[in-house]
């Protein structure tokens, strides 16, 4: 049934049909009669494949030449694609989306893009994300990327655009494909295998396929630039809590007492080694084994070395597709696909401290055998409880996510004619189900930890035992832990006792029934008046259920509440295609397309969306087009019914007097002091030392995030496009297209971040946001911050898409062709309300002003080759500080004052293919031919390192062999 495998991905370049209109990409054999077909963005079948909307096409051949192995990797390299919401470099991602691949068209968010397979909605998570890795590339005939709003045709989510993945219709014979590739550093090993077979004729046909794909691990320690959090220039910055025990007495409020005048101290265990955690600790029971903690590098830890830079995953897929002809010109078509993805992510052991869960503090008991200031060392009645800090590097936190996707659809369709005018109809059922489970190790069971650090004694057999000599706890029921002794003192038994086995189950189901009819009402002088109408009933339900223990808050894992939700949708749409002029002077073609859709949701009510577009050809060589469209995105199950969870957010406190806005703006400083800080306040990291850059740090305590809001309303959007396509008759096989777009989203549903909440309070002076923030009265650190979802403000983007395609005349030296796709962004901005100022992001990292992909293809006989390059324009990044890595210190940016401009990046790729005489094909390629090294970026979404790990790390070599039979 299909062809190679999941590995036909493409670079962000190869879009054969480009934005020029579909005529360049869905070419039919000249000898075949032209048929009426349906194209993405319209329900009306037509012969002329030019459209009023910009559509980019990627063929199967172009997919194969990229050296990538998943659909997500292909699409994330499009010039119009922004940074995805989740990626393999996000090791800290622990939700149901972890391990999947998502596309954010025009940087508008992965949940504002509608994904179709053969024109039908694909699976979505509870939070509205579509995992593109579950679609095997070996089954794909082509991909159509509609860069336009299409809610009037397809309903919710089609704001940024629509990706329609067209699977192969049928197949005669079989195909086997094998692929392997890896980085020059001998990591990131990818494998791909697919087998497909099909048989049948016009009466009945069936095809099946199976595929297996693996993407390998990349560790940060393999490259100097990624081996520490902030790169070689700042090797000691970003170091976190030490694996060696750090202690302070417990004060009367249950916190740490560091004031020496009050009998406090701040000490850490003596040890060998440095911040790599490979040393040996001194005797933790001896008070003289400790020294004053000053934040020296050797008393911290490089947690990056234990994290995945790129996390591994595996995907197995089974696919069956068939159709059969029935009487009365009817056909029954059905597709079934099952995918199982297994992904793993690893981050460093937990930065454990006494108040890791504020509601359940744990201290080293004064009667613990291992307390150096306890009663068994200092003398009866003289002991003190100890507040402790230490990272448990012996137990890195590992999360396994098994995701299962099931898709089944069945459609009965037919054709008929009325007054010799063609009509077609269809009625179908579509079932999509995502289910999965997560399991994890490495978090700490606080109930057991409290026992392990509670009273203990040395029994008569020389074994440390929980409890007291008068009231012992059985050895099988409790294992004491020398937590201050560090990794060299931990025993397997103690680690197993405090280790928490985490679990989480999730799933979502979408069932929809549709009925459509489309055809020609009557003939006008310029052509047939086309009409399409249809109805749809859709049920959406889902859940995310943390384990009972995870819900309790007695684990260092983030406590969460379960999510259960369901809603139904009833929809009806109508589309009208109106040809006005044809073959007239200065009007070779003029037509209009109108569409409207009515949606009735059980959870929030009604949404109505309409669209109007036009096509105008003054002469045959030039096509002008434009669209005005309303769009919307309904609140997801998670938006509305989310149970919420704890979150350790990385954020910059604007009150920090070195890196925060308080260092620049006296009004901000005044608000901060009023909230409980001082004129010299510094935000502290987990190691207890002040932050060292504008990156901020992870919160010291868990914040509250993600609770659902049942009063949410849909996001609404207005999309406007206008452009032209020029295909000069004097230059065959050449086309150039230019399209302008403007997308404005209002009432946007926003998961508010901690930095945003803090900025709105202290920079903007919003009392509503200040009401959800509390600070420690002694240290000034933020101890409480709540954030959730809200219909908050607006988002707008505007720019240009350029597409050039030229297949040169065949020569004795072969057939050459050139393809280019370029996106220019003039505007990308957000604001929190009608009275707020816009925040402009264009030119900042993630928001390239220009992205461009160019490919030069060559073919001669059995040989073929492609040379391509990807261009990313210069971007502004956060400064390290006002004096270091800050070449634009006065520049205002979305994060505040000061920016560091980074130069452009160009990455070259190449591949060479050969077709054998036995129906085989060999393809060899190198991505990043010139070994362009990654750059340090402090706004990166990689969790282990300050590089863009989603771009090339070094050269990547791959080879693919395909065999038809």
Short mmCIF file of N, CA and C in Angstrom, two decimals, residues 95 126-127 544 558-564 636-649 702-710 712 749-754 757 785-790:
data_model
loop_
_atom_site.label_atom_id
_atom_site.label_comp_id
_atom_site.label_asym_id
_atom_site.label_seq_id
_atom_site.Cartn_x
_atom_site.Cartn_y
_atom_site.Cartn_z
N UNK A 95 3.43 16.48 30.18
CA UNK A 95 2.01 16.29 29.95
C UNK A 95 1.76 15.21 28.91
N UNK A 126 -6.56 16.25 24.89
CA UNK A 126 -7.52 16.98 25.70
C UNK A 126 -7.31 18.49 25.58
N UNK A 127 -6.06 18.90 25.34
CA UNK A 127 -5.76 20.32 25.21
C UNK A 127 -5.74 20.79 23.76
N UNK A 544 -7.92 13.23 31.77
CA UNK A 544 -6.55 13.06 32.23
C UNK A 544 -6.63 12.78 33.72
N UNK A 558 4.49 16.93 40.62
CA UNK A 558 3.53 18.01 40.68
C UNK A 558 2.13 17.45 40.92
N UNK A 559 1.53 17.89 42.00
CA UNK A 559 0.20 17.41 42.33
C UNK A 559 -0.81 17.95 41.33
N UNK A 560 -1.71 17.10 40.89
CA UNK A 560 -2.72 17.52 39.93
C UNK A 560 -4.06 16.89 40.22
N UNK A 561 -5.10 17.53 39.74
CA UNK A 561 -6.44 17.00 39.89
C UNK A 561 -6.90 16.42 38.55
N UNK A 562 -7.80 15.46 38.57
CA UNK A 562 -8.23 14.85 37.31
C UNK A 562 -9.06 15.80 36.46
N UNK A 563 -9.01 15.55 35.16
CA UNK A 563 -9.80 16.30 34.19
C UNK A 563 -10.78 15.34 33.52
N UNK A 564 -12.04 15.70 33.52
CA UNK A 564 -13.06 14.95 32.80
C UNK A 564 -13.92 15.97 32.05
N UNK A 636 -10.92 24.11 24.43
CA UNK A 636 -10.69 22.67 24.47
C UNK A 636 -11.23 22.08 25.78
N UNK A 637 -11.21 20.77 25.86
CA UNK A 637 -11.62 20.11 27.10
C UNK A 637 -10.75 20.57 28.26
N UNK A 638 -9.44 20.67 28.02
CA UNK A 638 -8.55 21.12 29.08
C UNK A 638 -8.80 22.56 29.47
N UNK A 639 -9.08 23.42 28.47
CA UNK A 639 -9.37 24.82 28.76
C UNK A 639 -10.57 24.95 29.69
N UNK A 640 -11.58 24.15 29.43
CA UNK A 640 -12.85 24.30 30.14
C UNK A 640 -12.93 23.45 31.40
N UNK A 641 -12.46 22.20 31.30
CA UNK A 641 -12.67 21.25 32.39
C UNK A 641 -11.39 20.87 33.12
N UNK A 642 -10.26 21.50 32.81
CA UNK A 642 -8.98 21.11 33.37
C UNK A 642 -8.96 21.13 34.88
N UNK A 643 -8.40 20.08 35.48
CA UNK A 643 -8.34 20.00 36.94
C UNK A 643 -7.27 20.89 37.55
N UNK A 644 -6.26 21.25 36.74
CA UNK A 644 -5.17 22.08 37.25
C UNK A 644 -4.11 21.26 37.94
N UNK A 645 -2.94 21.85 38.08
CA UNK A 645 -1.83 21.14 38.71
C UNK A 645 -0.81 22.13 39.22
N UNK A 646 0.11 21.60 40.02
CA UNK A 646 1.24 22.41 40.45
C UNK A 646 2.24 22.54 39.30
N UNK A 647 3.02 23.60 39.35
CA UNK A 647 4.00 23.83 38.29
C UNK A 647 5.18 24.60 38.85
N UNK A 648 6.38 24.09 38.60
CA UNK A 648 7.60 24.85 38.91
C UNK A 648 7.95 25.65 37.66
N UNK A 649 7.61 26.92 37.68
CA UNK A 649 7.76 27.75 36.49
C UNK A 649 9.11 28.45 36.46
N UNK A 702 6.20 25.26 44.27
CA UNK A 702 5.26 25.00 43.18
C UNK A 702 4.20 26.09 43.13
N UNK A 703 3.98 26.62 41.94
CA UNK A 703 2.88 27.55 41.71
C UNK A 703 1.64 26.75 41.29
N UNK A 704 0.51 27.43 41.22
CA UNK A 704 -0.74 26.79 40.80
C UNK A 704 -1.04 27.17 39.35
N UNK A 705 -1.29 26.16 38.50
CA UNK A 705 -1.47 26.47 37.08
C UNK A 705 -2.51 25.56 36.45
N UNK A 706 -3.09 26.05 35.34
CA UNK A 706 -3.84 25.21 34.43
C UNK A 706 -5.24 24.82 34.83
N UNK A 707 -5.85 25.45 35.83
CA UNK A 707 -7.22 25.09 36.17
C UNK A 707 -8.16 25.53 35.07
N UNK A 708 -9.16 24.71 34.79
CA UNK A 708 -10.12 25.01 33.73
C UNK A 708 -11.02 26.19 34.09
N UNK A 709 -11.57 26.78 33.06
CA UNK A 709 -12.46 27.93 33.22
C UNK A 709 -13.72 27.65 32.42
N UNK A 710 -14.81 27.35 33.09
CA UNK A 710 -16.05 26.97 32.42
C UNK A 710 -16.74 28.15 31.74
N UNK A 712 -15.15 30.23 29.67
CA UNK A 712 -14.41 30.62 28.48
C UNK A 712 -15.31 30.67 27.26
N UNK A 749 -7.67 32.65 24.05
CA UNK A 749 -7.58 31.81 25.25
C UNK A 749 -6.11 31.67 25.59
N UNK A 750 -5.74 32.13 26.74
CA UNK A 750 -4.33 32.21 27.10
C UNK A 750 -4.05 31.45 28.39
N UNK A 751 -3.07 30.56 28.33
CA UNK A 751 -2.54 29.94 29.55
C UNK A 751 -1.48 30.90 30.07
N UNK A 752 -1.84 31.65 31.05
CA UNK A 752 -0.99 32.74 31.52
C UNK A 752 0.24 32.18 32.22
N UNK A 753 1.43 32.68 31.87
CA UNK A 753 2.67 32.24 32.48
C UNK A 753 3.02 33.04 33.71
N UNK A 754 3.94 32.50 34.50
CA UNK A 754 4.33 33.16 35.75
C UNK A 754 4.99 34.51 35.49
N UNK A 757 2.27 37.02 34.67
CA UNK A 757 1.53 37.44 35.85
C UNK A 757 2.34 38.45 36.66
N UNK A 785 1.84 31.95 43.63
CA UNK A 785 1.47 32.58 42.37
C UNK A 785 0.50 31.64 41.66
N UNK A 786 -0.64 32.16 41.30
CA UNK A 786 -1.66 31.35 40.63
C UNK A 786 -1.85 31.84 39.21
N UNK A 787 -1.97 30.88 38.31
CA UNK A 787 -2.20 31.23 36.90
C UNK A 787 -3.10 30.18 36.27
N UNK A 788 -3.87 30.59 35.31
CA UNK A 788 -4.79 29.67 34.66
C UNK A 788 -5.08 30.13 33.24
N UNK A 789 -6.26 29.80 32.75
CA UNK A 789 -6.66 30.18 31.40
C UNK A 789 -7.65 31.33 31.46
N UNK A 790 -7.60 32.16 30.43
CA UNK A 790 -8.53 33.29 30.36
C UNK A 790 -8.69 33.73 28.92
#
